[in-house]
CSV table of C-alpha atoms in Angstrom, one decimal:
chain,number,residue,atom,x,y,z
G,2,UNK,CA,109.3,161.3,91.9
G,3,UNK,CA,107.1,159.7,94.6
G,4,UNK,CA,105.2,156.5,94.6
G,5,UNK,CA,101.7,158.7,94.4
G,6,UNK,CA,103.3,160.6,91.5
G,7,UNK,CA,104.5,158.0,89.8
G,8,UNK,CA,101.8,155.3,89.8
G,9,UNK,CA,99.0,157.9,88.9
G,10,UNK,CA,101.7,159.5,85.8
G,11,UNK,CA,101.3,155.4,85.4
G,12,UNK,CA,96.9,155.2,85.1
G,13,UNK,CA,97.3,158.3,83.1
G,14,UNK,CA,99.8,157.5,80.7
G,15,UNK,CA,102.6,160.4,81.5
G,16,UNK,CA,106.2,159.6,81.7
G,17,UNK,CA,107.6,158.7,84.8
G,18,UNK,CA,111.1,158.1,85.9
G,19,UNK,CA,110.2,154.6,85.9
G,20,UNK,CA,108.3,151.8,86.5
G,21,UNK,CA,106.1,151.2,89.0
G,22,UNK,CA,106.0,148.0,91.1
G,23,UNK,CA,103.5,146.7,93.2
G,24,UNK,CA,102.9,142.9,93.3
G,25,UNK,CA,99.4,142.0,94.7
G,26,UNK,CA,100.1,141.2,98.1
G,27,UNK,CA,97.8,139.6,100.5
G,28,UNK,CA,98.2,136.7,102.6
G,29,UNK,CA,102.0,136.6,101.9
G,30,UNK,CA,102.5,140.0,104.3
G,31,UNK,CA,100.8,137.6,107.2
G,32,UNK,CA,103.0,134.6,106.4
G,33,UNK,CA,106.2,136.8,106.2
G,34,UNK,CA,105.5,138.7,109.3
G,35,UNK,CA,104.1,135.6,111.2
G,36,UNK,CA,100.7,137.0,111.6
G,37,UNK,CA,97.9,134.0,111.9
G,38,UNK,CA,95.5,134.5,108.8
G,39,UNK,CA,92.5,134.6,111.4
G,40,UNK,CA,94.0,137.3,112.9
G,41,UNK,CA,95.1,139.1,109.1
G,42,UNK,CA,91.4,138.6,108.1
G,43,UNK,CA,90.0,139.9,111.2
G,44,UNK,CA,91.8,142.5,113.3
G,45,UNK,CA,92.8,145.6,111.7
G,46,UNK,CA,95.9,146.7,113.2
G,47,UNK,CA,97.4,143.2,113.1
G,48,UNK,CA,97.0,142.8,109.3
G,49,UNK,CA,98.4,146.4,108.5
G,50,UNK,CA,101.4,145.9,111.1
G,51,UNK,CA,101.8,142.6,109.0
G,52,UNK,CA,101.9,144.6,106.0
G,53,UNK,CA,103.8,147.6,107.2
G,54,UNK,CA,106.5,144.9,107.9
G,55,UNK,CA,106.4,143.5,104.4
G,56,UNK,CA,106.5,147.2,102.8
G,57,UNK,CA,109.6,147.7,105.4
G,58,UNK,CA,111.1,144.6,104.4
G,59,UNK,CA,111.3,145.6,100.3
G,60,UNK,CA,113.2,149.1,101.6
G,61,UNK,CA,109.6,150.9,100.7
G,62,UNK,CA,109.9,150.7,97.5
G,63,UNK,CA,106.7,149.3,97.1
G,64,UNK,CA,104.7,151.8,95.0
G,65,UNK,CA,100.7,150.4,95.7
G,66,UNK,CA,99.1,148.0,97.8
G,67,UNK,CA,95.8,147.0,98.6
G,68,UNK,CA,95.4,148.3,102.1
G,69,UNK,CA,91.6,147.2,103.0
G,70,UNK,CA,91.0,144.9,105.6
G,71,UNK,CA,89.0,141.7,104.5
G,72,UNK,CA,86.7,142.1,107.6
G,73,UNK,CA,84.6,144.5,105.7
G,74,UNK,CA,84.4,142.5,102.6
G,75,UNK,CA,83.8,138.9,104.3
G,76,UNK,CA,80.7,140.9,106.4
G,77,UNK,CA,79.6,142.9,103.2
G,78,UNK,CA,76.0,143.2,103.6
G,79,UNK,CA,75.5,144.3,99.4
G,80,UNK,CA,75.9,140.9,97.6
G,81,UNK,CA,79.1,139.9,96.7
G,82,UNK,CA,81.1,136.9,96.4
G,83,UNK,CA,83.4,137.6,99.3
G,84,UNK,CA,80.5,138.2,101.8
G,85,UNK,CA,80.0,135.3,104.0
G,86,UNK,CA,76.5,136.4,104.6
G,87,UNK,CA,75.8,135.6,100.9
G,88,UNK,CA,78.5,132.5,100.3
G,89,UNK,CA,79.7,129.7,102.7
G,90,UNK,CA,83.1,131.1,103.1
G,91,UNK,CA,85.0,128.4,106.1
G,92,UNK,CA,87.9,129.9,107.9
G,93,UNK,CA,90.0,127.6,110.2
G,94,UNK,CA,89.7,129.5,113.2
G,95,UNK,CA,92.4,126.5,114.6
G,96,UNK,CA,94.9,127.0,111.7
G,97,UNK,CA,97.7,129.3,111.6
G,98,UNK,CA,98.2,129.4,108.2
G,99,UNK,CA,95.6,127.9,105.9
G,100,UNK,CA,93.5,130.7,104.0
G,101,UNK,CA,89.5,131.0,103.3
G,102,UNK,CA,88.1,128.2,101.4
G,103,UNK,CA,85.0,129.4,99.2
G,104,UNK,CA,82.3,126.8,98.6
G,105,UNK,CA,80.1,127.7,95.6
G,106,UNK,CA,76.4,127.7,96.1
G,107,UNK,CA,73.7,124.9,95.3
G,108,UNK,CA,71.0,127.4,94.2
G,109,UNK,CA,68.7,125.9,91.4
G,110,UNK,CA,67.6,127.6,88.6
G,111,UNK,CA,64.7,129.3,90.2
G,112,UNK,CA,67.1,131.5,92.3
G,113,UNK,CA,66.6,134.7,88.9
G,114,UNK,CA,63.1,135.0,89.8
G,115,UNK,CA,63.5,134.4,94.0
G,116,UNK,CA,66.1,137.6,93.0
G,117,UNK,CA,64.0,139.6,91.0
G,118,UNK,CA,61.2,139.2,93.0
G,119,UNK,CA,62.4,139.5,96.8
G,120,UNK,CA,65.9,141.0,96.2
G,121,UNK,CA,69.5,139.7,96.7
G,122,UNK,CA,69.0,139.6,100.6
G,123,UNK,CA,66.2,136.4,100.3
G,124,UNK,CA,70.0,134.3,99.6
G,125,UNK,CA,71.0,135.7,102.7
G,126,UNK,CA,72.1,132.5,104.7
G,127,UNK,CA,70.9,133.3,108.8
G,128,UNK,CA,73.3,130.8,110.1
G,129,UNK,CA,76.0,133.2,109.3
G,130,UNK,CA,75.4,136.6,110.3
G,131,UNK,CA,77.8,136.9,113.0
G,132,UNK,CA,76.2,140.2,114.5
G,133,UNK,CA,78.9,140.5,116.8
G,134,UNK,CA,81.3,141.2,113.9
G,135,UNK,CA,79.0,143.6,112.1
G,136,UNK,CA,78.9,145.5,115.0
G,137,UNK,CA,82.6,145.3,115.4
G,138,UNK,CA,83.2,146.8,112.2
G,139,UNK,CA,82.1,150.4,113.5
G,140,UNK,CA,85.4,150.4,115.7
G,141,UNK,CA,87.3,148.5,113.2
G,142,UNK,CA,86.7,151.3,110.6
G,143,UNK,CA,87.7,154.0,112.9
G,144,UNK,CA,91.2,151.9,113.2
G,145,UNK,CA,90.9,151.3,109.4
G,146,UNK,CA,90.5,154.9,108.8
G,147,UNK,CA,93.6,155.8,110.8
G,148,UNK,CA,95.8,152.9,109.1
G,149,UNK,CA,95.0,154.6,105.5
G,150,UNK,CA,96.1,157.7,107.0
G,151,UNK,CA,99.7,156.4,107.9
G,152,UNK,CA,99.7,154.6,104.7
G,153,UNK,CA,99.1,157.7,102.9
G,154,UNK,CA,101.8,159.6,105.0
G,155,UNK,CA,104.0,156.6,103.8
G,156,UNK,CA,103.4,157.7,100.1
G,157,UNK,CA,101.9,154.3,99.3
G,158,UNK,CA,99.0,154.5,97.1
G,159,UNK,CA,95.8,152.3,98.4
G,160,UNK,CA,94.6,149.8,94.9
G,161,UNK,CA,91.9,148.7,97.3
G,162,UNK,CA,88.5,150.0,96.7
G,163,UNK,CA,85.0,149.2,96.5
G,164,UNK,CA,84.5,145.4,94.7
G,165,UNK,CA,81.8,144.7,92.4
G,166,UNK,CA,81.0,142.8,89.2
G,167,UNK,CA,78.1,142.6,87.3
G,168,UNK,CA,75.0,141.4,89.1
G,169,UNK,CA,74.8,137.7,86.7
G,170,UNK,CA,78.3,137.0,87.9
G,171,UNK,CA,77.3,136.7,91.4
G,172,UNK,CA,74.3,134.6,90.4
G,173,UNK,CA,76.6,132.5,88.6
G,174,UNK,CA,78.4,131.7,91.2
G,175,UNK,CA,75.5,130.8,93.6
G,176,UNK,CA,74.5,128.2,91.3
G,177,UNK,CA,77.8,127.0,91.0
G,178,UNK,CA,79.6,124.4,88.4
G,179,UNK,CA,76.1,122.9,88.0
G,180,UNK,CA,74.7,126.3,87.1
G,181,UNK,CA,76.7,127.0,84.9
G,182,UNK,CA,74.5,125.3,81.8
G,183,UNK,CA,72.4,128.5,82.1
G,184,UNK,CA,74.1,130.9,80.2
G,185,UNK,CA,72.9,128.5,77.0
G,186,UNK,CA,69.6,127.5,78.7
G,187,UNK,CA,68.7,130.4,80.6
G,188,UNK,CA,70.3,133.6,78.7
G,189,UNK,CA,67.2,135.8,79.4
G,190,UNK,CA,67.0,135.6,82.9
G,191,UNK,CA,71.0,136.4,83.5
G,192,UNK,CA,69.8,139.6,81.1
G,193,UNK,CA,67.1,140.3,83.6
G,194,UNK,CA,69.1,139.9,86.8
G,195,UNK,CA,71.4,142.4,85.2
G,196,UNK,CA,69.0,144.5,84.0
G,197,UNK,CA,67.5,144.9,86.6
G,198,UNK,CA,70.0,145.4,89.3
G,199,UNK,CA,73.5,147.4,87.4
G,200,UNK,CA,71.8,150.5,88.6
G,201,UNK,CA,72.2,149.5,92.0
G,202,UNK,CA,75.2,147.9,92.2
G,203,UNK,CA,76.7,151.5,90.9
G,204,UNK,CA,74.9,153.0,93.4
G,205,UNK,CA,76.6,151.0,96.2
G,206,UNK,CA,80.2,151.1,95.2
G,207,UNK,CA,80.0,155.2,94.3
G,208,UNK,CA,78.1,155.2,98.2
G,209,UNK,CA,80.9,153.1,99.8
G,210,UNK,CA,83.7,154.6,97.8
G,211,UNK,CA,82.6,158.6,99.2
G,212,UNK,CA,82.7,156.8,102.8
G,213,UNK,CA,86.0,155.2,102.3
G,214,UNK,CA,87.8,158.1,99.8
G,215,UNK,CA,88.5,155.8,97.6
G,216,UNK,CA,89.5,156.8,94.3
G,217,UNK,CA,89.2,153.3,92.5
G,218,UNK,CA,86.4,151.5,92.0
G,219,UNK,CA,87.4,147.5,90.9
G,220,UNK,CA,85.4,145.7,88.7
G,221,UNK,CA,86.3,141.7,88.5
G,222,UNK,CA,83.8,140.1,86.0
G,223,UNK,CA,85.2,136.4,87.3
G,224,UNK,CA,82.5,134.2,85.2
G,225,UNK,CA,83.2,135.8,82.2
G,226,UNK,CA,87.0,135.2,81.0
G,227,UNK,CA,87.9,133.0,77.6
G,228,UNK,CA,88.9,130.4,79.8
G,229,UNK,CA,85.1,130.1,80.9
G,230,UNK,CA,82.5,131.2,78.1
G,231,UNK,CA,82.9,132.4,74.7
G,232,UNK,CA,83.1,135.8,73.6
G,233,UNK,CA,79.6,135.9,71.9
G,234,UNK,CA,78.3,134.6,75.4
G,235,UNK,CA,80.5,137.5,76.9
G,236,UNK,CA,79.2,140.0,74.6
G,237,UNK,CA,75.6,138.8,75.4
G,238,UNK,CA,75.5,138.3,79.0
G,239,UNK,CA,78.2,140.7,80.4
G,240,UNK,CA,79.4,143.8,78.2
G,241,UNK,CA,76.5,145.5,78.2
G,242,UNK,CA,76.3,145.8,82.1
G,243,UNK,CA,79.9,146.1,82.3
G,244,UNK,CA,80.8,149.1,79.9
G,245,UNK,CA,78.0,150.5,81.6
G,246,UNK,CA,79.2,150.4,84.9
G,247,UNK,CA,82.8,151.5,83.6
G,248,UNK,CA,81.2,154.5,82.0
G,249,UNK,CA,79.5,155.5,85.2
G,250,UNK,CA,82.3,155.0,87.3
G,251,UNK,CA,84.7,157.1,85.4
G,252,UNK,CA,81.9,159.6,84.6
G,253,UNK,CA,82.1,160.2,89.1
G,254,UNK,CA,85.8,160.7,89.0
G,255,UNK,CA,86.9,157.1,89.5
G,256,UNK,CA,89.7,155.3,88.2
G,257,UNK,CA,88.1,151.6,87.0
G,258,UNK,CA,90.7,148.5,87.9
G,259,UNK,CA,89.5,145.8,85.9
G,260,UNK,CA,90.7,143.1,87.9
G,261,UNK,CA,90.8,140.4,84.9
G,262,UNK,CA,91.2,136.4,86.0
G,263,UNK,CA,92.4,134.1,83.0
G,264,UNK,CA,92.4,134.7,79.3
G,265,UNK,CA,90.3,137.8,77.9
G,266,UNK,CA,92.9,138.5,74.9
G,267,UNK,CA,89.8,138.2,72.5
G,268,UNK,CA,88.1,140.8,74.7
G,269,UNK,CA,90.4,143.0,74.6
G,270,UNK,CA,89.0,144.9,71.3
G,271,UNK,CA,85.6,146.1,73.6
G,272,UNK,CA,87.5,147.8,76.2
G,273,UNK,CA,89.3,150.5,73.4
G,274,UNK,CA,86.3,152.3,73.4
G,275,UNK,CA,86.6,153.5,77.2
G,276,UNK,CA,88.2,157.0,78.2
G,277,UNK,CA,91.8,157.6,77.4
G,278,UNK,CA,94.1,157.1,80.7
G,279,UNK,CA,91.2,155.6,83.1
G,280,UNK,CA,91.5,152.5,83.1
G,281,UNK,CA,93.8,150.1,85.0
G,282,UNK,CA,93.9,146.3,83.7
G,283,UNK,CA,95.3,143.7,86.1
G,284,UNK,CA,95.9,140.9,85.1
G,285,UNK,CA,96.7,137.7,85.4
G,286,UNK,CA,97.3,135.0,82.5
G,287,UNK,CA,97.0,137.2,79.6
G,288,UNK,CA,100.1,137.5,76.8
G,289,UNK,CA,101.1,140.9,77.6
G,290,UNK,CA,102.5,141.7,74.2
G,291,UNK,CA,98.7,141.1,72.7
G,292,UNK,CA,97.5,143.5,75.8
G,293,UNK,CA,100.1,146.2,74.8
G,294,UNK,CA,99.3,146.2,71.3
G,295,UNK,CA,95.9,146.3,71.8
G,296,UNK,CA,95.6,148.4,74.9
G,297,UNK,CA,98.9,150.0,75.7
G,298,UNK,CA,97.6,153.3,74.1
G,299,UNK,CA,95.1,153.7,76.3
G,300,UNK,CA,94.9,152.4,79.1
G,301,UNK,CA,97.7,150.9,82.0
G,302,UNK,CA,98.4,147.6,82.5
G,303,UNK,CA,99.6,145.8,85.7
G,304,UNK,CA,101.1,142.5,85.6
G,305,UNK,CA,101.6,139.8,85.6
G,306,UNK,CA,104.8,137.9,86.6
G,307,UNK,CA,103.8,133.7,87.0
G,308,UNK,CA,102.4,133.0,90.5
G,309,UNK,CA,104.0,129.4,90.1
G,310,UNK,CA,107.2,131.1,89.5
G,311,UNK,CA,107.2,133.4,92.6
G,312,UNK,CA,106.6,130.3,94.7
G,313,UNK,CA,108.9,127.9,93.0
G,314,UNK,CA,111.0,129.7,90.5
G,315,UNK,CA,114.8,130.3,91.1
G,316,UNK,CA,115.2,134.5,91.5
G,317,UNK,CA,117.4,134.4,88.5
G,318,UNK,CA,114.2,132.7,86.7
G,319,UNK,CA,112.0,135.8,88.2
G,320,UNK,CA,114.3,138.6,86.9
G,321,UNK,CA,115.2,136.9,83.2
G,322,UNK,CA,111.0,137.0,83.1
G,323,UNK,CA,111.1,140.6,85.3
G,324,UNK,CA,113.0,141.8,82.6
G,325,UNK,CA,111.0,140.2,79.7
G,326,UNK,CA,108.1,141.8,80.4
G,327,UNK,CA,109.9,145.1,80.6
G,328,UNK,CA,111.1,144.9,77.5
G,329,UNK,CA,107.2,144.4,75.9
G,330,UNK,CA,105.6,146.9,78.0
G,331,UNK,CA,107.5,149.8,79.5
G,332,UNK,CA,108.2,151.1,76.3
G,333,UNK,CA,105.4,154.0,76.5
G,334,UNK,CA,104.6,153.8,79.9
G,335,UNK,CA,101.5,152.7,81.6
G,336,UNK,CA,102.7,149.9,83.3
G,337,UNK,CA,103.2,148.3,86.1
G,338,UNK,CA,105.3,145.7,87.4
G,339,UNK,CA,103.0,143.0,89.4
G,340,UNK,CA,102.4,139.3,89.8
G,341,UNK,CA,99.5,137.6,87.8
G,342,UNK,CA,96.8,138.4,90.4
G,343,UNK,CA,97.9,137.4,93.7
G,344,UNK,CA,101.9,136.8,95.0
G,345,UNK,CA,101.3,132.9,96.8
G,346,UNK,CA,101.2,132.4,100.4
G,347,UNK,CA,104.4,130.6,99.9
G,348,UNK,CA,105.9,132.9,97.4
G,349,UNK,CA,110.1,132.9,97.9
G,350,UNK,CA,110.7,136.5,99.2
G,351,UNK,CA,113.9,136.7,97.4
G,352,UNK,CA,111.6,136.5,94.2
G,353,UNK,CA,109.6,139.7,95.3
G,354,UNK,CA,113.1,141.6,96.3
G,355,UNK,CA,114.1,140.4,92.8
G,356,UNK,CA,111.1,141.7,91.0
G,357,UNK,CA,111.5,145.0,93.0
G,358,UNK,CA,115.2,145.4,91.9
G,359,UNK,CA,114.5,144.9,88.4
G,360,UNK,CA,111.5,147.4,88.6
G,361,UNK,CA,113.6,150.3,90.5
G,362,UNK,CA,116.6,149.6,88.2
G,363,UNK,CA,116.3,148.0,84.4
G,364,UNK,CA,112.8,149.4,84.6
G,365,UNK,CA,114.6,153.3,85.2
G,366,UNK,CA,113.2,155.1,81.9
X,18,UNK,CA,56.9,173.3,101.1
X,19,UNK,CA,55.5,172.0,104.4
X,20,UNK,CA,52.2,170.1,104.8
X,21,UNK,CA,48.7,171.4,106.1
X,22,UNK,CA,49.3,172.5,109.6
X,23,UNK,CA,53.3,173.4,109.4
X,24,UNK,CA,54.4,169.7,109.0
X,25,UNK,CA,57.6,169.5,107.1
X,26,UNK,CA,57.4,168.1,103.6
X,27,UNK,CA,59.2,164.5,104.0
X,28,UNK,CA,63.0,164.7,103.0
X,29,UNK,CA,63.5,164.2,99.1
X,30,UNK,CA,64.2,160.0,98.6
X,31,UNK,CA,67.7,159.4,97.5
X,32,UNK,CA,67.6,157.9,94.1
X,33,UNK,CA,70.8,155.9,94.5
X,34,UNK,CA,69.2,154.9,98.3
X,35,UNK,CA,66.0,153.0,96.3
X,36,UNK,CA,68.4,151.2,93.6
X,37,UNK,CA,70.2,150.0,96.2
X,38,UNK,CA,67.3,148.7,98.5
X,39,UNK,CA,65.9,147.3,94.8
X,40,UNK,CA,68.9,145.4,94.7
X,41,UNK,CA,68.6,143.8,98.1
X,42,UNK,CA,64.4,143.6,98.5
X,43,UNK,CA,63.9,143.0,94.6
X,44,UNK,CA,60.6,144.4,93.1
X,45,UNK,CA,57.9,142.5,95.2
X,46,UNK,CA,60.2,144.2,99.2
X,47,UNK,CA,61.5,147.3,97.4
X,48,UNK,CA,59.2,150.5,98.1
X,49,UNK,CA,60.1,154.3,97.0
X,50,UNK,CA,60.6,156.1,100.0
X,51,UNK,CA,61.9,153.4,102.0
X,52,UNK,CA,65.5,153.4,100.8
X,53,UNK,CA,68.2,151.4,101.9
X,54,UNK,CA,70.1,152.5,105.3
X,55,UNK,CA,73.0,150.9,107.2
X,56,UNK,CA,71.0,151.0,110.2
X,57,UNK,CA,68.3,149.4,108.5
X,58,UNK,CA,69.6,146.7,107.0
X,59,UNK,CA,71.5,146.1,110.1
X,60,UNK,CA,68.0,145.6,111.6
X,61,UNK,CA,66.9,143.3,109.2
X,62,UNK,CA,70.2,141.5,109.6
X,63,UNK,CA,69.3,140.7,113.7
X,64,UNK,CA,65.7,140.6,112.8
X,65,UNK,CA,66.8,137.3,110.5
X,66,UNK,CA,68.9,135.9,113.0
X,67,UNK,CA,66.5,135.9,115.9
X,68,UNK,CA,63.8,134.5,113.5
X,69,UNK,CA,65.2,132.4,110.8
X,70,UNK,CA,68.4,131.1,112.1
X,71,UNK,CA,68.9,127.5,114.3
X,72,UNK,CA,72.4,127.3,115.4
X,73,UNK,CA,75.3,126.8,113.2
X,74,UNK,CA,75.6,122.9,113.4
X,75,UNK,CA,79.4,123.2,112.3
X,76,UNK,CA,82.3,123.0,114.5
C-alpha cells in the first residue's frame, strides 16, 4: 500500500495495512539539516531541501507532511494570525536558529466596529508590508508549485492547506490577553464580526485552495479550547461559525483538518454530527481514549505523542507511549501516529525514528 | 446582452470575489461589483505604504 493510499483509507475510515505516521514537522527539518530558520521561513527550495533531508533521513517512511512554505502565510494579505501584515510577527534575521516570536495585539475594544465598518484591511499595520517580498512570492510559487510536484512523485501526501479559523478568533487575538474579558462583556459584537465575515473567510480558503490543489482545508479555532473558555462560551461564540464553515468545506470536496490546541474533550459531542469519514482531528493534549470513544467512528484522529517527551524523553520512553496509544486507537482504523501539534526544534531524532518504527511495525494491522 | 450601441454587458460579479472584498473593506469600503483581486489588493498594499507608512524604527 502507498503512503497516498494509506493515509486517505486513514481520513476515510478503510482498513489499511497499517498505521500511518506522520509527526508534524516544521522547524525540526531546518535544525536537522542545518538550514538557518530565516532561510526555512523564506526561500523555497532551501526549506523543502531541508525537508527532503528529514523525509530521507526516516528511510521515507514518512506518510504526510505539511509541505507549504511559510513565506506565503507570514505575507498573507486575507487576515490571519500568521500574516505579518496583520500581527507583529519578529524574526531574528541575525539568528540561526531562534524561530518567529508572535506579539499579540493592543487593539481596544472599538476594533468590532473599525472591522465591520472599514473591513479587516483598516488593522493592516503599513510599517510591515515588505512589498519586495509580496512581489517575490510570484516566483516563489512557481518554485513552490514545482516542489509539490516532486513531493507528490515521492508519494508523500501534502497536510498543508489553506488556514483559517473563525473570523472572532482572529479578533481575539488582536486584542490580546487584555481582550480577552470580551467574550463576557462584549458577546454581541464577536457574534457580529462572525456574522458578518464566515462567508468570506470560506470564500478565500475554497479561492486559494483551487490555486494551490489543495485538497484540505484546516480549520484551527485557537481561542476557543477548554483550557481557554467554557463550552457554553464555545457554543455561543464559535460553533455556529465553525460547523458552518466545516459544512461548506466538505460540501466543495474538501477534507476539514481540525487542527485542535489544548483540551476540547467536552467539545467533542458537537463535532459527531459532521459527515462520516471527512474529518481529520489533530490534536494535541487531548486523552485519546475519550477522542476514540467519542469520535473514532467517524472521523480520524492524528496524534498526539508529548512534545516534552520528543525533546527530553529517553526513546524507550517514546515507544512504551508509541505503543500505548496504539493500543487505544488503531483498533478500527482512522488513525494516525503524530506528535501533539508540533515535533520541538530540539526534538531527539532518535525519538522520531522510534515513533516511526513502532508505526511501520507494532502498528502493522 | 450588450448595451445600447454594442457595448458588452459588464462581466457577471463573482459572489465569492464581494464576500471576500467584504471581509477586507467591511460594509462602509465594500461595493458590489468591485470585488476583491490579487492585483488589487496588491495596489492598495503599495498605495498604504507610500502613504501611511514612516520607516520601520526597529533594528
Amino acid at each position: 500500500m502507498t503512503s497516498v493510499e494509506r493515509f486517505w483509507k486513514a481520513i476515510t475510515l478503510e482498513p489499511t495495512d497499517r498505521v500511518p505516521v506522520s509527526p508534524f514537522i516544521y522547524y525540526f527539518a531546518a535544525a536537522q539539516a542545518g538550514v538557518r530558520i530565516h532561510d526555512f521561513i523564506w526561500d523555497v527550495d532551501r526549506r523543502h531541501r531541508a525537508l527532503a533531508a528529514t523525509y530521507t533521513a526516516y528511510e521515507r517512511q514518512l506518510d504526510a507532511l505539511h509541505l507549504h512554505t511559510f513565506r506565503f502565510p507570514f505575507t498573507s494579505p486575507f487576515p490571519s494570525v500568521y500574516s505579518t501584515l496583520y500581527f507583529d510577527w519578529r524574526f531574528a534575521r541575525g539568528s540561526s536558529t531562534e524561530v518567529p516570536q508572535f506579539m499579540p495585539g493592543a487593539e481596544d475594544e472599538s476594533v468590532y466596529d473599525r472591522v465591520l465598518a472599514r473591513g479587516f484591511a483598516s488593522l493592516i499595520d503599513a510599517r510591515r508590508i515588505d512589498l519586495g517580498e509580496i512581489e517575490e512570492n510570484d516566483r516563489a510559487a512557481a518554485r513552490q508549485r514545482a516542489w509539490l510536484d516532486w513531493w507528490a512523485a515521492q508519494d508523500v501526501v501534502d497536510l498543508a492547506g489553506p488556514m483559517t479559523t473563525v473570523p472572532a478568533d482572529i479578533l481575539m487575538f488582536a486584542r490580546g490577553m487584555e481582550g480577552f474579558i470580551d467574550v463576557r462583556t462584549r458577546p454581541e459584537k464577536l457574534r457580529e464580526v462572525n456574522d458578518a465575515m464566515t462567508p468570506g473567510f470560506i470564500a478565500w480558503s475554497r479561492m486559494a485552495a483551487e490555486r494551490s490543489g489543495a485538497r484540505i482545508q484546516r480549520i484551527s479555532p485557537q481561542n476557543f479550547s477548554t483550557d481557554l473558555v467554557s463550552p457554553k462560551t464555545f457554543e455561543t461564540l464559535c460553533w455556529p461559525w465553525l460547523r458552518q464553515m466545516v459544512l461548506a468545506f466538505v460540501e466543495s470536496g474538501y477534507t476539514v483538518l481540525l487542527h485542535l490546541d489544548g483540551h476540547w474533550e467536552p467539545l467533542f459531542e458537537y463535532f459527531q454530527e459532521f459527515p462520516r469519514g471527512r474529518i481529520l482531528f489533530e490534536l494535541e493534549n487531548c486523552d485519546m481514549a475519550v477522542a476514540k470513544r467519542a469520535l473514532g467512528g467517524m472521523a480520524c484522529l492524528k496524534g498526539n505523542i508529548s512534545p516534552r517527551l520528543l525533546a527530553f524523553g529517553a526513546p524507550a520512553e517514546v515507544e512504551d507511549a508509541c505503543r500505548r496509544l496504539l493500543d487505544v486507537c488503531a483498533p478500527g482504523g482512522g488513525f494516525i501516529l503524530s506528535s501533539g501539534c508540533e515535533v520541538p526544534f530540539n526534538a531527539n531524532p532518535e525519538n522520531i525514528r522510534t515513533m516511526v518504527r513502532v508505526a511501520t511495525e507494532y502498528g502493522a494491522y | 446582452m450588450g448595451r445600447p450601441g454594442g457595448e458588452p454587458a459588464p462581466a457577471r460579479e463573482q459572489p465569492a470575489g464581494d464576500v471576500v472584498s467584504r471581509v477586507l473593506w467591511g460594509r462602509e469600503g465594500w461595493r458590489p461589483g468591485e470585488p476583491w483581486s490579487p492585483e488589487k489588493l496588491r495596489a492598495f498594499l503599495a498605495w498604504l505604504k507610500a502613504t501611511q507608512a514612516p520607516e520601520d524604527p526597529r533594528p
